[in-house]
PDB file of C-alpha atoms in Angstrom:
ATOM      1  CA  UNK G1233      12.394  -6.615  15.191  1.00 57.00           C
ATOM      2  CA  UNK G1234      10.969  -8.415  12.153  1.00 62.00           C
ATOM      3  CA  UNK G1235       7.967  -6.814  10.478  1.00 63.00           C
ATOM      4  CA  UNK G1236       7.764  -3.882  12.888  1.00 64.00           C
ATOM      5  CA  UNK G1237       7.779  -0.382  11.465  1.00 61.00           C
ATOM      6  CA  UNK G1238      11.012   1.397  12.226  1.00 61.00           C
ATOM      7  CA  UNK G1239       9.988   4.929  11.265  1.00 60.00           C
ATOM      8  CA  UNK G1240      10.824   7.589  13.813  1.00 61.00           C
ATOM      9  CA  UNK G1241       7.874   8.527  15.977  1.00 62.00           C
ATOM     10  CA  UNK G1242       6.330  11.643  14.507  1.00 62.00           C
ATOM     11  CA  UNK G1243       2.973  12.565  16.020  1.00 59.00           C
ATOM     12  CA  UNK G1244       0.269  12.398  13.378  1.00 59.00           C
ATOM     13  CA  UNK G1245      -3.279  11.954  14.630  1.00 57.00           C
ATOM     14  CA  UNK G1246      -2.143   9.324  17.098  1.00 58.00           C
ATOM     15  CA  UNK G1247      -0.731   6.970  14.450  1.00 59.00           C
ATOM     16  CA  UNK G1248       2.493   5.345  15.681  1.00 55.00           C
ATOM     17  CA  UNK G1249       3.924   4.811  12.219  1.00 57.00           C
ATOM     18  CA  UNK G1250       2.650   7.182   9.579  1.00 56.00           C
ATOM     19  CA  UNK G1251       3.538   8.972   6.384  1.00 55.00           C
ATOM     20  CA  UNK G1252       4.392  11.987   8.511  1.00 59.00           C
ATOM     21  CA  UNK G1253       7.798  10.317   8.934  1.00 60.00           C
ATOM     22  CA  UNK G1254       7.963   8.390   5.673  1.00 68.00           C
ATOM     23  CA  UNK G1255       7.813   9.189   1.989  1.00 74.00           C
ATOM     24  CA  UNK G1256       5.392   8.335  -0.786  1.00 78.00           C
ATOM     25  CA  UNK G1257       6.460   5.834  -3.437  1.00 81.00           C
ATOM     26  CA  UNK G1258       4.621   5.479  -6.771  1.00 84.00           C
ATOM     27  CA  UNK G1259       2.654   2.248  -7.188  1.00 83.00           C
ATOM     28  CA  UNK G1260       4.646   1.345 -10.308  1.00 83.00           C
ATOM     29  CA  UNK G1261       7.905   1.554  -8.341  1.00 86.00           C
ATOM     30  CA  UNK G1262       6.506  -0.615  -5.546  1.00 87.00           C
ATOM     31  CA  UNK G1263       5.198  -3.286  -7.899  1.00 85.00           C
ATOM     32  CA  UNK G1264       8.626  -3.576  -9.518  1.00 85.00           C
ATOM     33  CA  UNK G1265      10.517  -3.411  -6.227  1.00 89.00           C
ATOM     34  CA  UNK G1266       8.422  -5.967  -4.339  1.00 89.00           C
ATOM     35  CA  UNK G1267       9.672  -8.793  -6.565  1.00 85.00           C
ATOM     36  CA  UNK G1268      13.275  -8.183  -5.480  1.00 84.00           C
ATOM     37  CA  UNK G1269      12.464  -7.345  -1.855  1.00 88.00           C
ATOM     38  CA  UNK G1270      13.708  -9.280   1.160  1.00 86.00           C
ATOM     39  CA  UNK G1271      10.243 -10.392   2.149  1.00 89.00           C
ATOM     40  CA  UNK G1272       7.969 -10.461  -0.876  1.00 91.00           C
ATOM     41  CA  UNK G1273       4.453  -9.251  -0.141  1.00 93.00           C
ATOM     42  CA  UNK G1274       3.463  -9.645   3.514  1.00 93.00           C
ATOM     43  CA  UNK G1275      -0.044  -9.110   4.910  1.00 94.00           C
ATOM     44  CA  UNK G1276      -1.009  -7.365   8.143  1.00 91.00           C
ATOM     45  CA  UNK G1277      -4.275  -8.831   9.373  1.00 91.00           C
ATOM     46  CA  UNK G1278      -4.994  -5.925  11.734  1.00 88.00           C
ATOM     47  CA  UNK G1279      -4.572  -3.186   9.112  1.00 88.00           C
ATOM     48  CA  UNK G1280      -5.893  -5.416   6.303  1.00 92.00           C
ATOM     49  CA  UNK G1281      -3.038  -4.139   4.173  1.00 92.00           C
ATOM     50  CA  UNK G1282       0.010  -5.490   2.360  1.00 94.00           C
ATOM     51  CA  UNK G1283       3.593  -4.413   2.920  1.00 92.00           C
ATOM     52  CA  UNK G1284       7.099  -5.512   2.045  1.00 92.00           C
ATOM     53  CA  UNK G1285      10.614  -4.997   3.331  1.00 90.00           C
ATOM     54  CA  UNK G1286      13.873  -4.282   1.547  1.00 89.00           C
ATOM     55  CA  UNK G1287      17.381  -2.977   2.088  1.00 86.00           C
ATOM     56  CA  UNK G1288      18.662  -0.081   0.010  1.00 85.00           C
ATOM     57  CA  UNK G1289      22.099   0.188  -1.614  1.00 88.00           C
ATOM     58  CA  UNK G1290      23.722   1.251   1.683  1.00 90.00           C
ATOM     59  CA  UNK G1291      22.111  -1.568   3.646  1.00 84.00           C
ATOM     60  CA  UNK G1292      19.408   0.492   5.367  1.00 82.00           C
ATOM     61  CA  UNK G1293      16.225  -1.464   6.086  1.00 83.00           C
ATOM     62  CA  UNK G1294      12.921  -0.117   4.715  1.00 83.00           C
ATOM     63  CA  UNK G1295       9.313  -1.143   5.088  1.00 85.00           C
ATOM     64  CA  UNK G1296       6.744  -0.156   2.445  1.00 87.00           C
ATOM     65  CA  UNK G1297       3.011  -0.238   3.196  1.00 86.00           C
ATOM     66  CA  UNK G1298       0.486   0.134   0.414  1.00 88.00           C
ATOM     67  CA  UNK G1299      -2.998  -0.747  -0.729  1.00 89.00           C
ATOM     68  CA  UNK G1300      -3.692  -3.201  -3.506  1.00 89.00           C
ATOM     69  CA  UNK G1301      -6.958  -4.341  -5.091  1.00 90.00           C
ATOM     70  CA  UNK G1302      -7.536  -6.852  -2.273  1.00 93.00           C
ATOM     71  CA  UNK G1303      -7.056  -4.357   0.579  1.00 92.00           C
ATOM     72  CA  UNK G1304      -9.045  -1.650  -1.219  1.00 89.00           C
ATOM     73  CA  UNK G1305     -11.905  -4.075  -1.885  1.00 90.00           C
ATOM     74  CA  UNK G1306     -12.028  -5.027   1.821  1.00 92.00           C
ATOM     75  CA  UNK G1307     -12.229  -1.357   2.777  1.00 89.00           C
ATOM     76  CA  UNK G1308     -14.861  -0.638   0.119  1.00 89.00           C
ATOM     77  CA  UNK G1309     -16.940  -3.620   1.286  1.00 90.00           C
ATOM     78  CA  UNK G1310     -16.718  -2.352   4.877  1.00 91.00           C
ATOM     79  CA  UNK G1311     -17.935   1.088   3.810  1.00 90.00           C
ATOM     80  CA  UNK G1312     -20.824  -0.467   1.901  1.00 90.00           C
ATOM     81  CA  UNK G1313     -21.780  -2.832   4.743  1.00 94.00           C
ATOM     82  CA  UNK G1314     -21.933   0.093   7.181  1.00 95.00           C
ATOM     83  CA  UNK G1315     -24.004   2.239   4.870  1.00 94.00           C
ATOM     84  CA  UNK G1316     -21.331   4.922   4.738  1.00 92.00           C
ATOM     85  CA  UNK G1317     -21.354   7.467   1.948  1.00 88.00           C
ATOM     86  CA  UNK G1318     -18.223   6.509   0.059  1.00 82.00           C
ATOM     87  CA  UNK G1319     -14.581   5.667  -0.148  1.00 79.00           C
ATOM     88  CA  UNK G1320     -11.566   7.145  -1.859  1.00 72.00           C
ATOM     89  CA  UNK G1321      -7.936   6.397  -2.298  1.00 68.00           C
ATOM     90  CA  UNK G1322      -4.954   8.634  -1.831  1.00 68.00           C
ATOM     91  CA  UNK G1323      -3.214   9.703  -5.012  1.00 68.00           C
ATOM     92  CA  UNK G1324      -4.723   7.638  -7.802  1.00 70.00           C
ATOM     93  CA  UNK G1325      -2.249   9.413 -10.077  1.00 69.00           C
ATOM     94  CA  UNK G1326       0.508   7.307  -8.501  1.00 72.00           C
ATOM     95  CA  UNK G1327      -0.795   4.183 -10.223  1.00 79.00           C
ATOM     96  CA  UNK G1328       1.095   2.874 -13.240  1.00 79.00           C
ATOM     97  CA  UNK G1329      -0.647   4.276 -16.322  1.00 81.00           C
ATOM     98  CA  UNK G1330       1.938   2.997 -18.766  1.00 85.00           C
ATOM     99  CA  UNK G1331       0.820   0.838 -21.664  1.00 85.00           C
ATOM    100  CA  UNK G1332       2.471  -2.301 -20.237  1.00 86.00           C
ATOM    101  CA  UNK G1333      -0.036  -5.171 -19.986  1.00 90.00           C
ATOM    102  CA  UNK G1334       0.702  -5.881 -16.313  1.00 86.00           C
ATOM    103  CA  UNK G1335       0.413  -2.197 -15.421  1.00 85.00           C
ATOM    104  CA  UNK G1336      -2.899  -1.867 -17.241  1.00 88.00           C
ATOM    105  CA  UNK G1337      -4.267  -4.916 -15.411  1.00 88.00           C
ATOM    106  CA  UNK G1338      -3.078  -3.645 -12.002  1.00 86.00           C
ATOM    107  CA  UNK G1339      -4.540  -0.192 -12.586  1.00 85.00           C
ATOM    108  CA  UNK G1340      -7.879  -1.566 -13.785  1.00 88.00           C
ATOM    109  CA  UNK G1341      -8.055  -3.925 -10.786  1.00 88.00           C
ATOM    110  CA  UNK G1342      -7.321  -1.077  -8.367  1.00 84.00           C
ATOM    111  CA  UNK G1343     -10.119   1.137  -9.762  1.00 85.00           C
ATOM    112  CA  UNK G1344     -12.573  -1.788  -9.872  1.00 86.00           C
ATOM    113  CA  UNK G1345     -11.827  -2.548  -6.213  1.00 85.00           C
ATOM    114  CA  UNK G1346     -13.312   0.813  -5.226  1.00 78.00           C
ATOM    115  CA  UNK G1347     -16.782  -0.320  -6.284  1.00 75.00           C
ATOM    116  CA  UNK G1348     -17.813  -3.474  -4.395  1.00 65.00           C
TER     117      UNK G1348
END
């Protein structure tokens, strides 16, 4: 079914589709891969998060969920509006810290999104 996670069901705190069944992909890899994906960037309004879909070299379908500056800023704004004590992101070392201009801009935008 289009845009429905196809990961095997692995119980993880009640989440139907979690990283317990998937793998982590560095942000730099995702940002390069999304441009050649089947779908381009898609947005899930319930999760307030972007994702994209692609087929690998053997034709297997994959779905990649991630946070970007927009989704992080929405989450940070929610935390602030509720008077919660803070927010964090998983594995900031997976951002692209190369000296490429686009990578520097993406990394700066991601860190800025954490402070609404």
